PDB file of C-alpha atoms in Angstrom:
ATOM      1  CA  UNK A 136      96.636 100.907 108.818  1.00  0.00           C
ATOM      2  CA  UNK A 137      95.074 104.315 108.955  1.00  0.00           C
ATOM      3  CA  UNK A 138      96.787 105.011 112.249  1.00  0.00           C
ATOM      4  CA  UNK A 139     100.127 104.544 110.754  1.00  0.00           C
ATOM      5  CA  UNK A 140      99.207 106.809 107.790  1.00  0.00           C
ATOM      6  CA  UNK A 141      98.257 109.548 110.084  1.00  0.00           C
ATOM      7  CA  UNK A 142     101.250 109.159 112.528  1.00  0.00           C
ATOM      8  CA  UNK A 143     103.484 109.355 109.319  1.00  0.00           C
ATOM      9  CA  UNK A 144     101.880 112.443 108.016  1.00  0.00           C
ATOM     10  CA  UNK A 145     101.915 114.089 111.362  1.00  0.00           C
ATOM     11  CA  UNK A 146     105.691 114.833 111.424  1.00  0.00           C
ATOM     12  CA  UNK A 147     106.791 117.827 109.249  1.00  0.00           C
ATOM     13  CA  UNK A 148     110.149 116.161 108.421  1.00  0.00           C
ATOM     14  CA  UNK A 149     108.152 113.143 106.842  1.00  0.00           C
ATOM     15  CA  UNK A 150     106.084 115.450 104.976  1.00  0.00           C
ATOM     16  CA  UNK A 151     109.272 117.154 103.602  1.00  0.00           C
ATOM     17  CA  UNK A 152     110.567 113.800 102.529  1.00  0.00           C
ATOM     18  CA  UNK A 153     107.421 112.848 100.831  1.00  0.00           C
ATOM     19  CA  UNK A 154     107.613 116.246  98.931  1.00  0.00           C
ATOM     20  CA  UNK A 155     111.157 115.474  97.975  1.00  0.00           C
ATOM     21  CA  UNK A 156     109.971 111.986  96.596  1.00  0.00           C
ATOM     22  CA  UNK A 157     106.986 113.700  94.741  1.00  0.00           C
ATOM     23  CA  UNK A 158     109.604 115.816  93.065  1.00  0.00           C
ATOM     24  CA  UNK A 159     111.999 112.841  92.252  1.00  0.00           C
ATOM     25  CA  UNK A 160     110.969 109.257  93.047  1.00  0.00           C
ATOM     26  CA  UNK A 161     113.448 106.528  93.212  1.00  0.00           C
ATOM     27  CA  UNK A 162     116.126 108.227  95.465  1.00  0.00           C
ATOM     28  CA  UNK A 163     118.591 106.589  97.732  1.00  0.00           C
ATOM     29  CA  UNK A 164     119.076 107.186 101.452  1.00  0.00           C
ATOM     30  CA  UNK A 165     122.161 109.402 100.480  1.00  0.00           C
ATOM     31  CA  UNK A 166     120.211 111.443  97.830  1.00  0.00           C
ATOM     32  CA  UNK A 167     117.397 112.084 100.221  1.00  0.00           C
ATOM     33  CA  UNK A 168     119.700 113.225 103.203  1.00  0.00           C
ATOM     34  CA  UNK A 169     121.549 115.554 100.613  1.00  0.00           C
ATOM     35  CA  UNK A 170     118.230 117.131  99.307  1.00  0.00           C
ATOM     36  CA  UNK A 171     116.985 117.662 102.905  1.00  0.00           C
ATOM     37  CA  UNK A 172     120.365 119.252 104.001  1.00  0.00           C
ATOM     38  CA  UNK A 173     120.891 121.296 100.951  1.00  0.00           C
ATOM     39  CA  UNK A 174     117.415 122.429 100.090  1.00  0.00           C
ATOM     40  CA  UNK A 175     115.598 122.540 103.467  1.00  0.00           C
ATOM     41  CA  UNK A 176     118.607 123.146 105.860  1.00  0.00           C
ATOM     42  CA  UNK A 177     117.598 120.020 107.899  1.00  0.00           C
ATOM     43  CA  UNK A 178     120.772 118.622 109.389  1.00  0.00           C
ATOM     44  CA  UNK A 179     119.621 115.131 110.130  1.00  0.00           C
ATOM     45  CA  UNK A 180     121.759 112.122 110.508  1.00  0.00           C
ATOM     46  CA  UNK A 181     121.394 109.369 107.987  1.00  0.00           C
ATOM     47  CA  UNK A 182     120.075 107.059 110.635  1.00  0.00           C
ATOM     48  CA  UNK A 183     117.283 109.800 111.627  1.00  0.00           C
ATOM     49  CA  UNK A 184     116.343 109.831 107.882  1.00  0.00           C
ATOM     50  CA  UNK A 185     116.382 106.120 107.736  1.00  0.00           C
ATOM     51  CA  UNK A 186     114.100 106.067 110.688  1.00  0.00           C
ATOM     52  CA  UNK A 187     111.709 108.395 109.131  1.00  0.00           C
ATOM     53  CA  UNK A 188     111.644 106.274 106.057  1.00  0.00           C
ATOM     54  CA  UNK A 189     110.823 103.258 107.908  1.00  0.00           C
ATOM     55  CA  UNK A 190     107.636 104.901 109.310  1.00  0.00           C
ATOM     56  CA  UNK A 191     106.739 106.138 105.812  1.00  0.00           C
ATOM     57  CA  UNK A 192     107.226 102.517 104.487  1.00  0.00           C
ATOM     58  CA  UNK A 193     105.256 101.074 107.435  1.00  0.00           C
ATOM     59  CA  UNK A 194     102.186 103.394 106.370  1.00  0.00           C
ATOM     60  CA  UNK A 195     102.694 102.365 102.764  1.00  0.00           C
ATOM     61  CA  UNK A 196     103.610 105.714 101.647  1.00  0.00           C
ATOM     62  CA  UNK A 197     107.034 104.569 100.423  1.00  0.00           C
ATOM     63  CA  UNK A 198     108.085 101.597  98.626  1.00  0.00           C
ATOM     64  CA  UNK A 199     111.727 100.317  98.400  1.00  0.00           C
ATOM     65  CA  UNK A 200     113.556  98.303  95.885  1.00  0.00           C
ATOM     66  CA  UNK A 201     116.937  97.046  95.898  1.00  0.00           C
ATOM     67  CA  UNK A 202     119.395  97.248  92.709  1.00  0.00           C
ATOM     68  CA  UNK A 203     122.687  95.872  93.632  1.00  0.00           C
ATOM     69  CA  UNK A 204     123.963  97.478  96.879  1.00  0.00           C
ATOM     70  CA  UNK A 205     121.679 100.410  96.487  1.00  0.00           C
ATOM     71  CA  UNK A 206     118.097 100.754  97.961  1.00  0.00           C
ATOM     72  CA  UNK A 207     115.637 103.075  96.130  1.00  0.00           C
ATOM     73  CA  UNK A 208     112.830 104.851  97.853  1.00  0.00           C
ATOM     74  CA  UNK A 209     109.579 105.452  95.726  1.00  0.00           C
ATOM     75  CA  UNK A 210     106.523 107.400  96.631  1.00  0.00           C
ATOM     76  CA  UNK A 211     103.209 105.477  96.731  1.00  0.00           C
ATOM     77  CA  UNK A 212     100.143 107.366  97.124  1.00  0.00           C
ATOM     78  CA  UNK A 213      97.594 104.591  97.282  1.00  0.00           C
ATOM     79  CA  UNK A 214      97.119 104.876 101.048  1.00  0.00           C
ATOM     80  CA  UNK A 215      96.110 108.485 100.522  1.00  0.00           C
ATOM     81  CA  UNK A 216      93.530 107.663  98.060  1.00  0.00           C
ATOM     82  CA  UNK A 217      91.879 104.991 100.423  1.00  0.00           C
ATOM     83  CA  UNK A 218      91.631 108.098 102.930  1.00  0.00           C
ATOM     84  CA  UNK A 219      89.672 110.182 100.422  1.00  0.00           C
ATOM     85  CA  UNK A 220      87.586 107.064  99.545  1.00  0.00           C
ATOM     86  CA  UNK A 221      86.605 106.793 103.039  1.00  0.00           C
ATOM     87  CA  UNK A 222      85.576 110.300 103.620  1.00  0.00           C
ATOM     88  CA  UNK A 223      84.339 111.501 100.193  1.00  0.00           C
ATOM     89  CA  UNK A 224      83.710 115.262  99.773  1.00  0.00           C
ATOM     90  CA  UNK A 225      79.998 116.049  99.308  1.00  0.00           C
ATOM     91  CA  UNK A 226      79.309 118.844  96.680  1.00  0.00           C
ATOM     92  CA  UNK A 227      77.678 121.556  98.716  1.00  0.00           C
ATOM     93  CA  UNK A 228      75.290 122.369  95.985  1.00  0.00           C
ATOM     94  CA  UNK A 229      73.747 119.007  96.154  1.00  0.00           C
ATOM     95  CA  UNK A 230      70.914 118.267  98.682  1.00  0.00           C
ATOM     96  CA  UNK A 231      71.647 116.383 101.852  1.00  0.00           C
ATOM     97  CA  UNK A 232      70.137 112.772 102.084  1.00  0.00           C
ATOM     98  CA  UNK A 233      67.785 112.156 104.825  1.00  0.00           C
ATOM     99  CA  UNK A 234      68.482 108.781 106.109  1.00  0.00           C
ATOM    100  CA  UNK A 235      66.199 107.582 109.106  1.00  0.00           C
TER     101      UNK A 235
END
């Protein structure tokens, strides 16, 4: 699962999609394509954006829901929390533990 997460985050276009979903969750593919084109000047096909969304969904960063004929994409940050729990940041002012 961590491999899928890091693979998903490695691509700048996918990070831009996540930024857009942070700004406005619950977007359709059409809305995401429009925002990428208008706001970021990314001329990606709907198929390319759909493939990026599939990678994000496989990593658990995007959840989808259907309402009628529309499919909405929502950001899910739970996988990111699992990463920060795996490698917690130690306060530099605290003394290091000596483990044998």
